[in-house]
PDB file of C-alpha atoms in Angstrom:
ATOM      1  CA  UNK Q   1       0.000   0.000   0.000  1.00 52.00           C
ATOM      2  CA  UNK Q   2       1.324   3.428  -0.973  1.00 63.00           C
ATOM      3  CA  UNK Q   3       2.105   5.998   1.723  1.00 73.00           C
ATOM      4  CA  UNK Q   4       0.615   9.276   0.543  1.00 82.00           C
ATOM      5  CA  UNK Q   5       1.437  12.659   2.053  1.00 85.00           C
ATOM      6  CA  UNK Q   6      -0.524  15.759   0.994  1.00 88.00           C
ATOM      7  CA  UNK Q   7      -0.136  19.321   2.276  1.00 87.00           C
ATOM      8  CA  UNK Q   8      -2.043  22.582   1.995  1.00 87.00           C
ATOM      9  CA  UNK Q   9      -1.642  26.033   3.549  1.00 87.00           C
ATOM     10  CA  UNK Q  10      -4.172  28.490   4.946  1.00 82.00           C
ATOM     11  CA  UNK Q  11      -3.083  32.114   5.484  1.00 77.00           C
ATOM     12  CA  UNK Q  12      -5.368  34.318   7.597  1.00 70.00           C
ATOM     13  CA  UNK Q  13      -4.684  37.294   9.891  1.00 67.00           C
ATOM     14  CA  UNK Q  14      -0.927  37.301   9.239  1.00 72.00           C
ATOM     15  CA  UNK Q  15      -0.696  33.641  10.250  1.00 78.00           C
ATOM     16  CA  UNK Q  16       0.096  30.735   7.972  1.00 84.00           C
ATOM     17  CA  UNK Q  17      -1.263  27.336   8.889  1.00 86.00           C
ATOM     18  CA  UNK Q  18      -0.188  24.093   7.260  1.00 89.00           C
ATOM     19  CA  UNK Q  19      -2.572  21.167   7.003  1.00 90.00           C
ATOM     20  CA  UNK Q  20      -0.870  17.829   6.353  1.00 90.00           C
ATOM     21  CA  UNK Q  21      -2.596  14.504   5.757  1.00 91.00           C
ATOM     22  CA  UNK Q  22      -0.796  11.177   5.457  1.00 90.00           C
ATOM     23  CA  UNK Q  23      -1.718   7.543   5.133  1.00 86.00           C
ATOM     24  CA  UNK Q  24      -0.287   5.576   8.055  1.00 80.00           C
ATOM     25  CA  UNK Q  25      -0.320   2.107   6.527  1.00 76.00           C
ATOM     26  CA  UNK Q  26       1.113   0.522   9.676  1.00 74.00           C
ATOM     27  CA  UNK Q  27      -1.846   1.655  11.780  1.00 77.00           C
ATOM     28  CA  UNK Q  28      -4.351   1.543   8.920  1.00 79.00           C
ATOM     29  CA  UNK Q  29      -5.431   5.155   9.359  1.00 84.00           C
ATOM     30  CA  UNK Q  30      -5.422   8.511   7.616  1.00 87.00           C
ATOM     31  CA  UNK Q  31      -3.770  11.078   9.902  1.00 90.00           C
ATOM     32  CA  UNK Q  32      -4.394  14.813   9.563  1.00 89.00           C
ATOM     33  CA  UNK Q  33      -2.247  17.387  11.396  1.00 88.00           C
ATOM     34  CA  UNK Q  34      -2.437  21.167  11.659  1.00 88.00           C
ATOM     35  CA  UNK Q  35       0.763  23.180  12.174  1.00 87.00           C
ATOM     36  CA  UNK Q  36       1.422  26.864  12.851  1.00 85.00           C
ATOM     37  CA  UNK Q  37       4.977  28.192  13.094  1.00 77.00           C
ATOM     38  CA  UNK Q  38       6.252  24.628  13.184  1.00 76.00           C
ATOM     39  CA  UNK Q  39       4.124  23.690  16.208  1.00 82.00           C
ATOM     40  CA  UNK Q  40       1.554  20.924  16.030  1.00 86.00           C
ATOM     41  CA  UNK Q  41      -1.859  22.241  17.019  1.00 83.00           C
ATOM     42  CA  UNK Q  42      -4.025  19.229  16.363  1.00 85.00           C
ATOM     43  CA  UNK Q  43      -3.775  15.626  15.181  1.00 89.00           C
ATOM     44  CA  UNK Q  44      -6.791  13.575  14.154  1.00 86.00           C
ATOM     45  CA  UNK Q  45      -6.997   9.991  12.899  1.00 87.00           C
ATOM     46  CA  UNK Q  46      -9.505   8.333  10.622  1.00 84.00           C
ATOM     47  CA  UNK Q  47      -9.168   4.503  10.616  1.00 85.00           C
ATOM     48  CA  UNK Q  48      -9.772   2.576   7.426  1.00 77.00           C
ATOM     49  CA  UNK Q  49      -9.946  -1.042   6.392  1.00 70.00           C
ATOM     50  CA  UNK Q  50      -6.548  -2.483   5.646  1.00 64.00           C
ATOM     51  CA  UNK Q  51      -7.628  -4.116   2.401  1.00 73.00           C
ATOM     52  CA  UNK Q  52      -8.190  -1.054   0.205  1.00 73.00           C
ATOM     53  CA  UNK Q  53      -6.685  -0.155  -3.113  1.00 78.00           C
ATOM     54  CA  UNK Q  54      -4.115   2.600  -3.579  1.00 77.00           C
ATOM     55  CA  UNK Q  55      -6.704   4.697  -5.411  1.00 82.00           C
ATOM     56  CA  UNK Q  56      -9.118   4.358  -2.495  1.00 81.00           C
ATOM     57  CA  UNK Q  57      -6.407   5.308  -0.014  1.00 81.00           C
ATOM     58  CA  UNK Q  58      -5.474   8.366  -2.059  1.00 83.00           C
ATOM     59  CA  UNK Q  59      -9.139   9.397  -2.200  1.00 87.00           C
ATOM     60  CA  UNK Q  60      -9.386   9.052   1.587  1.00 85.00           C
ATOM     61  CA  UNK Q  61      -6.264  11.172   2.083  1.00 86.00           C
ATOM     62  CA  UNK Q  62      -7.557  13.892  -0.258  1.00 90.00           C
ATOM     63  CA  UNK Q  63     -10.965  13.866   1.418  1.00 89.00           C
ATOM     64  CA  UNK Q  64      -9.465  14.133   4.916  1.00 88.00           C
ATOM     65  CA  UNK Q  65      -7.180  16.980   3.819  1.00 89.00           C
ATOM     66  CA  UNK Q  66     -10.050  18.947   2.266  1.00 90.00           C
ATOM     67  CA  UNK Q  67     -12.257  18.376   5.313  1.00 89.00           C
ATOM     68  CA  UNK Q  68      -9.613  19.569   7.764  1.00 88.00           C
ATOM     69  CA  UNK Q  69      -8.693  22.567   5.598  1.00 89.00           C
ATOM     70  CA  UNK Q  70     -12.349  23.609   5.209  1.00 90.00           C
ATOM     71  CA  UNK Q  71     -12.907  23.236   8.950  1.00 87.00           C
ATOM     72  CA  UNK Q  72      -9.900  25.457   9.698  1.00 86.00           C
ATOM     73  CA  UNK Q  73     -10.921  28.088   7.129  1.00 86.00           C
ATOM     74  CA  UNK Q  74     -14.456  28.163   8.534  1.00 87.00           C
ATOM     75  CA  UNK Q  75     -13.197  28.573  12.107  1.00 86.00           C
ATOM     76  CA  UNK Q  76     -10.729  31.321  11.227  1.00 85.00           C
ATOM     77  CA  UNK Q  77     -13.278  33.066   9.036  1.00 86.00           C
ATOM     78  CA  UNK Q  78     -15.731  33.132  11.954  1.00 89.00           C
ATOM     79  CA  UNK Q  79     -13.173  34.937  14.133  1.00 88.00           C
ATOM     80  CA  UNK Q  80     -13.445  38.404  12.563  1.00 87.00           C
ATOM     81  CA  UNK Q  81     -17.178  37.972  12.085  1.00 90.00           C
ATOM     82  CA  UNK Q  82     -17.671  37.213  15.776  1.00 91.00           C
ATOM     83  CA  UNK Q  83     -15.564  40.163  16.930  1.00 89.00           C
ATOM     84  CA  UNK Q  84     -17.536  42.534  14.697  1.00 89.00           C
ATOM     85  CA  UNK Q  85     -20.886  41.111  15.759  1.00 89.00           C
ATOM     86  CA  UNK Q  86     -20.736  42.148  19.409  1.00 88.00           C
ATOM     87  CA  UNK Q  87     -22.618  38.928  20.189  1.00 93.00           C
ATOM     88  CA  UNK Q  88     -21.311  37.948  23.624  1.00 96.00           C
ATOM     89  CA  UNK Q  89     -22.369  34.305  23.526  1.00 95.00           C
ATOM     90  CA  UNK Q  90     -21.076  33.789  19.989  1.00 95.00           C
ATOM     91  CA  UNK Q  91     -17.686  35.201  20.967  1.00 96.00           C
ATOM     92  CA  UNK Q  92     -17.551  33.125  24.142  1.00 97.00           C
ATOM     93  CA  UNK Q  93     -18.355  29.805  22.459  1.00 96.00           C
ATOM     94  CA  UNK Q  94     -16.010  30.540  19.569  1.00 95.00           C
ATOM     95  CA  UNK Q  95     -13.334  31.390  22.147  1.00 96.00           C
ATOM     96  CA  UNK Q  96     -13.792  27.927  23.640  1.00 96.00           C
ATOM     97  CA  UNK Q  97     -13.398  26.376  20.184  1.00 93.00           C
ATOM     98  CA  UNK Q  98     -10.147  28.270  19.627  1.00 93.00           C
ATOM     99  CA  UNK Q  99      -8.926  27.326  23.115  1.00 95.00           C
ATOM    100  CA  UNK Q 100      -9.439  23.616  22.520  1.00 93.00           C
ATOM    101  CA  UNK Q 101      -7.776  23.975  19.114  1.00 88.00           C
ATOM    102  CA  UNK Q 102      -4.773  25.502  20.979  1.00 90.00           C
ATOM    103  CA  UNK Q 103      -5.180  28.779  19.068  1.00 90.00           C
ATOM    104  CA  UNK Q 104      -4.592  30.766  22.230  1.00 93.00           C
ATOM    105  CA  UNK Q 105      -4.098  34.267  20.827  1.00 92.00           C
ATOM    106  CA  UNK Q 106      -7.460  34.170  19.102  1.00 92.00           C
ATOM    107  CA  UNK Q 107      -9.136  32.580  22.129  1.00 96.00           C
ATOM    108  CA  UNK Q 108      -7.727  35.245  24.435  1.00 97.00           C
ATOM    109  CA  UNK Q 109      -8.891  38.065  22.170  1.00 95.00           C
ATOM    110  CA  UNK Q 110     -12.419  36.656  22.063  1.00 96.00           C
ATOM    111  CA  UNK Q 111     -12.663  36.145  25.826  1.00 98.00           C
ATOM    112  CA  UNK Q 112     -11.280  39.645  26.432  1.00 97.00           C
ATOM    113  CA  UNK Q 113     -13.861  41.133  24.069  1.00 96.00           C
ATOM    114  CA  UNK Q 114     -16.633  39.347  25.945  1.00 97.00           C
ATOM    115  CA  UNK Q 115     -15.423  40.811  29.236  1.00 97.00           C
ATOM    116  CA  UNK Q 116     -15.287  44.300  27.769  1.00 96.00           C
ATOM    117  CA  UNK Q 117     -18.947  44.013  26.815  1.00 96.00           C
ATOM    118  CA  UNK Q 118     -20.061  42.045  29.882  1.00 96.00           C
ATOM    119  CA  UNK Q 119     -17.618  42.416  32.803  1.00 96.00           C
ATOM    120  CA  UNK Q 120     -19.488  39.898  35.001  1.00 95.00           C
ATOM    121  CA  UNK Q 121     -19.270  37.059  32.439  1.00 97.00           C
ATOM    122  CA  UNK Q 122     -17.519  34.588  34.747  1.00 97.00           C
ATOM    123  CA  UNK Q 123     -17.222  31.878  32.080  1.00 98.00           C
ATOM    124  CA  UNK Q 124     -15.216  34.231  29.854  1.00 98.00           C
ATOM    125  CA  UNK Q 125     -13.033  35.266  32.799  1.00 98.00           C
ATOM    126  CA  UNK Q 126     -12.319  31.597  33.472  1.00 98.00           C
ATOM    127  CA  UNK Q 127     -11.660  30.981  29.770  1.00 98.00           C
ATOM    128  CA  UNK Q 128      -9.278  33.928  29.579  1.00 98.00           C
ATOM    129  CA  UNK Q 129      -7.473  32.741  32.691  1.00 98.00           C
ATOM    130  CA  UNK Q 130      -7.031  29.209  31.368  1.00 98.00           C
ATOM    131  CA  UNK Q 131      -5.858  30.590  28.032  1.00 98.00           C
ATOM    132  CA  UNK Q 132      -3.214  32.765  29.676  1.00 98.00           C
ATOM    133  CA  UNK Q 133      -2.204  29.842  31.885  1.00 98.00           C
ATOM    134  CA  UNK Q 134      -1.660  27.693  28.790  1.00 96.00           C
ATOM    135  CA  UNK Q 135       0.453  30.502  27.298  1.00 96.00           C
ATOM    136  CA  UNK Q 136       2.605  30.752  30.422  1.00 96.00           C
ATOM    137  CA  UNK Q 137       1.385  34.293  31.125  1.00 97.00           C
ATOM    138  CA  UNK Q 138       0.827  33.555  34.790  1.00 97.00           C
ATOM    139  CA  UNK Q 139       0.229  37.048  36.164  1.00 97.00           C
ATOM    140  CA  UNK Q 140      -2.557  37.609  33.639  1.00 98.00           C
ATOM    141  CA  UNK Q 141      -3.949  34.152  34.381  1.00 98.00           C
ATOM    142  CA  UNK Q 142      -4.072  34.905  38.111  1.00 98.00           C
ATOM    143  CA  UNK Q 143      -5.875  38.196  37.507  1.00 98.00           C
ATOM    144  CA  UNK Q 144      -8.494  36.688  35.178  1.00 98.00           C
ATOM    145  CA  UNK Q 145      -9.168  33.626  37.332  1.00 98.00           C
ATOM    146  CA  UNK Q 146      -9.475  35.745  40.479  1.00 98.00           C
ATOM    147  CA  UNK Q 147     -12.180  37.609  38.603  1.00 97.00           C
ATOM    148  CA  UNK Q 148     -13.988  34.354  37.797  1.00 98.00           C
ATOM    149  CA  UNK Q 149     -13.858  33.214  41.439  1.00 98.00           C
ATOM    150  CA  UNK Q 150     -15.105  36.576  42.679  1.00 97.00           C
ATOM    151  CA  UNK Q 151     -18.000  36.550  40.222  1.00 96.00           C
ATOM    152  CA  UNK Q 152     -19.014  32.957  40.952  1.00 96.00           C
ATOM    153  CA  UNK Q 153     -17.451  31.548  44.155  1.00 96.00           C
ATOM    154  CA  UNK Q 154     -19.674  28.462  44.125  1.00 96.00           C
ATOM    155  CA  UNK Q 155     -17.839  26.839  41.190  1.00 97.00           C
ATOM    156  CA  UNK Q 156     -15.205  24.330  42.338  1.00 97.00           C
ATOM    157  CA  UNK Q 157     -13.505  24.420  38.921  1.00 98.00           C
ATOM    158  CA  UNK Q 158     -12.848  28.147  39.227  1.00 98.00           C
ATOM    159  CA  UNK Q 159     -11.128  27.721  42.602  1.00 98.00           C
ATOM    160  CA  UNK Q 160      -9.060  24.836  41.262  1.00 98.00           C
ATOM    161  CA  UNK Q 161      -8.051  26.727  38.121  1.00 98.00           C
ATOM    162  CA  UNK Q 162      -7.212  29.811  40.164  1.00 98.00           C
ATOM    163  CA  UNK Q 163      -5.094  27.645  42.448  1.00 97.00           C
ATOM    164  CA  UNK Q 164      -3.202  26.228  39.471  1.00 97.00           C
ATOM    165  CA  UNK Q 165      -2.431  29.738  38.222  1.00 98.00           C
ATOM    166  CA  UNK Q 166      -1.307  30.864  41.680  1.00 97.00           C
ATOM    167  CA  UNK Q 167       0.930  27.815  41.983  1.00 95.00           C
ATOM    168  CA  UNK Q 168       2.546  28.490  38.610  1.00 95.00           C
ATOM    169  CA  UNK Q 169       3.038  32.133  39.631  1.00 95.00           C
ATOM    170  CA  UNK Q 170       4.841  30.983  42.790  1.00 91.00           C
ATOM    171  CA  UNK Q 171       2.162  31.720  45.400  1.00 93.00           C
ATOM    172  CA  UNK Q 172       2.012  28.377  47.206  1.00 91.00           C
ATOM    173  CA  UNK Q 173       0.045  29.510  50.267  1.00 90.00           C
ATOM    174  CA  UNK Q 174      -2.670  31.216  48.260  1.00 94.00           C
ATOM    175  CA  UNK Q 175      -2.823  28.192  45.950  1.00 95.00           C
ATOM    176  CA  UNK Q 176      -3.444  25.935  48.952  1.00 94.00           C
ATOM    177  CA  UNK Q 177      -6.333  28.164  50.011  1.00 95.00           C
ATOM    178  CA  UNK Q 178      -7.963  27.867  46.588  1.00 97.00           C
ATOM    179  CA  UNK Q 179      -7.546  24.100  46.373  1.00 97.00           C
ATOM    180  CA  UNK Q 180      -9.055  23.826  49.858  1.00 96.00           C
ATOM    181  CA  UNK Q 181     -11.945  26.018  48.709  1.00 97.00           C
ATOM    182  CA  UNK Q 182     -12.483  23.748  45.702  1.00 97.00           C
ATOM    183  CA  UNK Q 183     -12.615  20.725  48.027  1.00 96.00           C
ATOM    184  CA  UNK Q 184     -15.166  22.425  50.243  1.00 96.00           C
ATOM    185  CA  UNK Q 185     -17.426  22.984  47.256  1.00 96.00           C
ATOM    186  CA  UNK Q 186     -16.906  19.407  46.003  1.00 96.00           C
ATOM    187  CA  UNK Q 187     -15.350  16.958  48.450  1.00 95.00           C
ATOM    188  CA  UNK Q 188     -14.943  14.389  45.649  1.00 96.00           C
ATOM    189  CA  UNK Q 189     -12.951  16.733  43.393  1.00 95.00           C
ATOM    190  CA  UNK Q 190      -9.940  14.522  42.600  1.00 96.00           C
ATOM    191  CA  UNK Q 191      -7.980  17.222  40.745  1.00 96.00           C
ATOM    192  CA  UNK Q 192      -8.234  19.571  43.724  1.00 97.00           C
ATOM    193  CA  UNK Q 193      -6.944  16.869  46.088  1.00 97.00           C
ATOM    194  CA  UNK Q 194      -4.042  16.128  43.764  1.00 97.00           C
ATOM    195  CA  UNK Q 195      -3.209  19.796  43.221  1.00 96.00           C
ATOM    196  CA  UNK Q 196      -3.323  20.436  46.967  1.00 96.00           C
ATOM    197  CA  UNK Q 197      -0.667  17.766  47.461  1.00 95.00           C
ATOM    198  CA  UNK Q 198       1.462  19.346  44.723  1.00 94.00           C
ATOM    199  CA  UNK Q 199       1.085  22.757  46.405  1.00 93.00           C
ATOM    200  CA  UNK Q 200       2.293  21.336  49.720  1.00 91.00           C
ATOM    201  CA  UNK Q 201       5.321  19.798  48.002  1.00 91.00           C
ATOM    202  CA  UNK Q 202       6.073  23.061  46.198  1.00 88.00           C
ATOM    203  CA  UNK Q 203       5.819  24.944  49.466  1.00 83.00           C
ATOM    204  CA  UNK Q 204       8.201  22.499  51.144  1.00 83.00           C
ATOM    205  CA  UNK Q 205      10.767  23.381  48.492  1.00 81.00           C
ATOM    206  CA  UNK Q 206      10.082  27.083  48.300  1.00 73.00           C
ATOM    207  CA  UNK Q 207       9.280  27.541  52.029  1.00 71.00           C
ATOM    208  CA  UNK Q 208       6.933  30.425  51.388  1.00 64.00           C
ATOM    209  CA  UNK Q 209       4.827  29.499  54.430  1.00 60.00           C
ATOM    210  CA  UNK Q 210       6.337  27.625  57.396  1.00 52.00           C
TER     211      UNK Q 210
END
């Protein structure tokens, strides 16, 4: 069986994305990957039957490439449209889509726009905080997640996320407080228990709080 490798580029908003689709004959799957600036953003696999002709495999590779390229173009095309619309919920949900696609700059811009229009939108504050955390911009993450916790203190996830940002920013004691708060809201919150242990270990090394 032939190993096909097809590529295509998408250039939008001063960014160039490369979509690559290959036939992985060893694992009997068509694999599509999206790259930006040499970094892999997403990898998806589409299994196929092993006993297919080369022409059928090539058709599958072309189809997967076109599908992934069209999906990316549609998502990126919706970005400017959403920002111009002023539709808070559209921007928020599109921000989530960009976040899970690891397109953090676009996600952050959408969440920030939501907060400009609706300052008490705690979901967008949480989304912005998690986006900045993923980017390693810890001070901004702490600020945004503190806003989410203040707006909606009854959400265990917000306390846990805020604690993670505080821990990355080097504030062990405050991180412990947030993980404890998350456990009070949900005693079965496994991530909060785990993160609390990590915070104690970090504090033992850093000795911020004796």
